[in-house]
Amino acid sequence: MAGPAVPFRQFVLKVASRCDLACDHCYVYEHADQSWRARPTGMSDETIAWSASRIADHAKRHGLQGVTVVLHGGEPLLAGRHRLDRISRELIGALDGVCELDLRIHTNGVLLDESFCDLFAAYGVKIGISLDGDRAANDRHRLYANGRSSYDKVLRAIELVRRRTPELYAGLLCTVDVANDPLAVYEALAALHPPRVDFLLPHATWDAPPPGPPGAYGDWLVRIFDRWLADGRTMKVRLFESALRTIGSETSLTESLGLEPSDLVVIETDGTYEQADSLKTSYDGAPATGFNVSDHSLDTVGLHPGIHGRQTGLAGLCAECRSCPVVSTCGGGLYAHRYRTGTGFANPSVYCADLLKLITHVQKAVTTVDRTAHTLPAADVAALASGYGGAEAIAHVEAGQRSVRRALLAAIGNASTSVEAWRLLTEIDRDAPAALDTVLGHPYVRAWAVKCLRGTADDGHLSSIAATAALHAGVEASVRLPVRDGALHLPGLGLLRVGAVSGATVETREGGFRVHADGLDHDVRLDEPGGPREWSPVRRLSVNGLTVALEDVDLYRDCHQWPATQRLSDQEVERWSRLFSDAWALITRDHSPYAAGLAAGLRAVMPLTPAADGSEVSSTARDAFGAVAVALPADAVTLALLLIHEFQHVKLGALLDMMDLYDQNDTTLYYAPWRDDPRPLEGLLQGTYAHIAVTDFWRVRRLADDGPAAERASVQFARWRAQTAEAVETLAGSGALTGAGQRFVAAMGNSIRPWLAEPIPASAEEEARLAAARHRSRATAQARHGA
C-alpha cells in the first residue's frame, strides 16, 4: 500500500484524557468536539505497546532519521509515574536502532515534583509548561474548577525544573489574550529564562470568532515582537522565528505558519488516531479518522482525506489565500482556524488580519534602512509613475539600492564572526570601493543579506563576498571560504566543486585564484576561457552592448515563488542566447521606452523550472533588485513581454524601498479585475503597475505585427487596457494612498487613459470580453472547489 505524501514525524500521545484544571479556553474540554467523554482516562498497556510499535514501523519504513513524541492530555501527569515510566520505556525500546527519539511532555505543571523530574531525567524527557504570563494574565483562564489560582504551583514547577533538571527545560506555552498587557506578559515569561516561548492564538473559527476586533491579536504580538527584537532576541520565540524563517524562504518551526505539509498525528487514550487537536474547535468529530493503532498502520492513516488536505501546501488553500503576497509565510494560518459552516476549511484564517499585520510588520522591521540617504528627483518619480523610467531614473533608484545593500552588509559585518573577511572588505572599500559595489550589485547578495539578518542564513557567505571583491579589485589575499553543497560559491562569478570538505582556502591574485582544500589544488583563471572541469562560471547573455548574467549557480538565487533550474547544459545556454538576442532586438526596435531602463537596471536573468502544462512562468524577488526569473518560453515575443513585465516589479519594489506610496497599516483587501480573489493594496499596486507595461506591449504589437499575430495582440490590448484602467480607479478610490501614492497612481491613469480611446475592431473587443469572462468563470470554479 502506498503511504502518505509526507511521512509522520511528530506524534502526540494522549496519555491521560482528564485534567486537574478547568481552563475556559481549553480546546479539549470547552469546544465543539466532546469525544473525550467516551474515552478511557488513561492509555492501557496494550495501547502503549501498539503505539510504540506503529511509530517504530513507520520510521523504519520511511527511513526517518528521527521522530518527536509529545506526551499530552488532558493533563499527562495524571497518568502517574508508573504509567509514564512504562510509556517512556516502550517508546525508547521500540525505536532503539531505528531512529533518534525526541521525547517531550506538555504539562500545566501543578503536579510536577522531584520524583517526576527524576523520572524524566532518566529517559531524557523534555518538559514544556503552560503559563499565560504574570499572575493576572494566568489567572484569567488557568484556574481550578473551584476558581482557585494555579499560578503559584506553576511557578514552583518551573523553578524546580530549572534547578533540578535544567537540561530538560524545553520552554513555556502561552495562550494569547488581548485583555492582558502584552509587555507585562513578555516580561513575566522572560524573567523565567525559558529556552523557548510559544505564543498560541486562542482556538477560534469563523463560526465562533475570537473576542476583540480583527487585527487586535496582531497588534498585541507586534508589541512583543518589537520588545523581543530590541532586547536582542534573548530567548527563542517560535512564532517570531517562524515568521523570520519563512520570510527568508526557510521552513517554519510551527504548524500555524508556513506552507510545509503537516507531519503530525494524534493517538488518543483508546488508541484511535486523530488529526491535530486544534480541530476539536471546529465541530464535533472533526479530528476523527476512523482508524486505530491495533488495526491500522500509520501509512493507512496518511491516506485519510483530512490528513492529505493538510499536506498539499499552497494548492490546499482557498483562492484568496493563494493570491496573498504573504502566503509563503502565513500559509493560511492554522488549519482549524479556517473553519466555517458551509465552506469547511476553504477559507482564510479567522486571524487573517492579525497574521497579515504581524507578518508585514516583521518584514518591514528586518529590512528597514535609512531612507534619508537618497531621494528621487520629482522628474524621475513622474517618469517611473508613467510606467516607463529611463536610464537616469534607474540610476537614481540604483543609488538607493546601493545604500540598502551597504547598510545590510554593515549590519552583518559589524557583528560577524568572520573577522578576517570583514577586515578585508573594509580595506577593499577604502582602496577600491567600485570593486565592492560590483559584488554587492549582484542581485542575490542582498537576498543572502536579508536572510542572514533574519536568522535564516549564516554569515559564512561574507567570506565568499570578500574573496569575490578581492578578485574584482585585483588584490592578493588569502581567504578561508565555507563549502556549501560540495562547492565554493563566488557571487556573480561562479562555483567551484571541491567535494565533501568543510572549507577551503582561496588565494586571490590578478586575473584568477588558487584553491587549497584537503589535498585538492585548483587553479582558476578568470581572464581566460576554460579552466578545471570543477569550475562552473556564471555565463553571460550579451547582445548589442547589453550583458546580463544567466544566473544558474548562485547559492541564494532560489528565492522566487517558482523553483530555479539546475545548471543549464551548453545546448540550453545556446537556446537562451538566441532567444534573448531576438527578444532584445524586438524590445529595442518596437518597445524602446522600456529598453533604456532595462539596459540600466537588468543585471541577471535566472532560469526557472518550466511549468508542467507549458504555461508561462516568471517572477521577481523583492530582495533581488536587478534580477528577473523566467522559464524560457517558446518564442522571442513572449520572452520580451516577460522581461518587460517582471522589470516593472523590480522598479516598483525599489521605489517602495525609498518612499511610502500607501498606508502600511491598511489591511483592506481589494479586487483586481484579472483575479477572482481580493488582495492587499501592495499586491494590487504591483499588479496594476506591471499591467501598464503589458497593455502597452500589446498596444504596440497590434501595430507592429500582421495577420493572426496582430489579431491576437488586438484582443490582448482590448482586454488589458480595460482591466488595468479599472484597477487604477480602484487604487485611486482606496483611501489608503499617501500623497505621493495619489500622485503616482494619477500618473499611471494618465498613461492608460489615451489608450482607451484608440480604435479596436469590434470583434477584438468581443473576444476580449469573452476571454475575461472565461477567466472569471474558471477562477470562480477553482475557488468553489478549492483547486
Tab-separated table of C-alpha atoms in Angstrom, residues 75 77 107-114 116-117 120 127-131 150-166 168-172 192:
chain	number	residue	atom	x	y	z
A	75	GLU	CA	-3.011	16.686	31.881
A	77	LEU	CA	0.928	13.938	34.782
A	107	THR	CA	2.036	19.869	31.243
A	108	ASN	CA	0.263	22.552	33.245
A	109	GLY	CA	2.893	21.867	35.922
A	110	VAL	CA	0.731	21.851	39.034
A	111	LEU	CA	1.540	18.203	39.886
A	112	LEU	CA	5.197	18.348	38.893
A	113	ASP	CA	7.502	17.299	41.728
A	114	GLU	CA	11.021	15.967	42.241
A	116	PHE	CA	8.580	13.273	38.191
A	117	CYS	CA	11.697	15.291	37.381
A	120	PHE	CA	12.022	12.428	33.104
A	127	ILE	CA	9.392	19.433	29.745
A	128	GLY	CA	7.182	22.182	28.333
A	129	ILE	CA	4.951	24.053	30.805
A	130	SER	CA	1.856	26.168	30.134
A	131	LEU	CA	1.853	29.676	31.615
A	150	SER	CA	-2.853	27.729	39.708
A	151	TYR	CA	-0.172	30.421	39.379
A	152	ASP	CA	1.974	29.697	42.451
A	153	LYS	CA	2.139	25.962	41.751
A	154	VAL	CA	3.107	26.541	38.110
A	155	LEU	CA	5.894	28.917	39.124
A	156	ARG	CA	7.108	26.394	41.679
A	157	ALA	CA	7.195	23.719	38.955
A	158	ILE	CA	9.182	25.933	36.590
A	159	GLU	CA	11.736	26.774	39.263
A	160	LEU	CA	12.006	23.079	40.151
A	161	VAL	CA	12.786	22.133	36.551
A	162	ARG	CA	15.280	24.982	36.192
A	163	ARG	CA	17.062	23.953	39.411
A	164	ARG	CA	16.896	20.146	39.239
A	165	THR	CA	16.873	19.271	35.517
A	166	PRO	CA	17.774	22.459	33.562
A	168	LEU	CA	15.154	19.233	30.216
A	169	TYR	CA	13.592	22.718	30.392
A	170	ALA	CA	12.016	22.955	26.917
A	171	GLY	CA	10.145	26.221	27.393
A	172	LEU	CA	6.785	27.832	28.076
A	192	LEU	CA	11.775	32.688	33.935
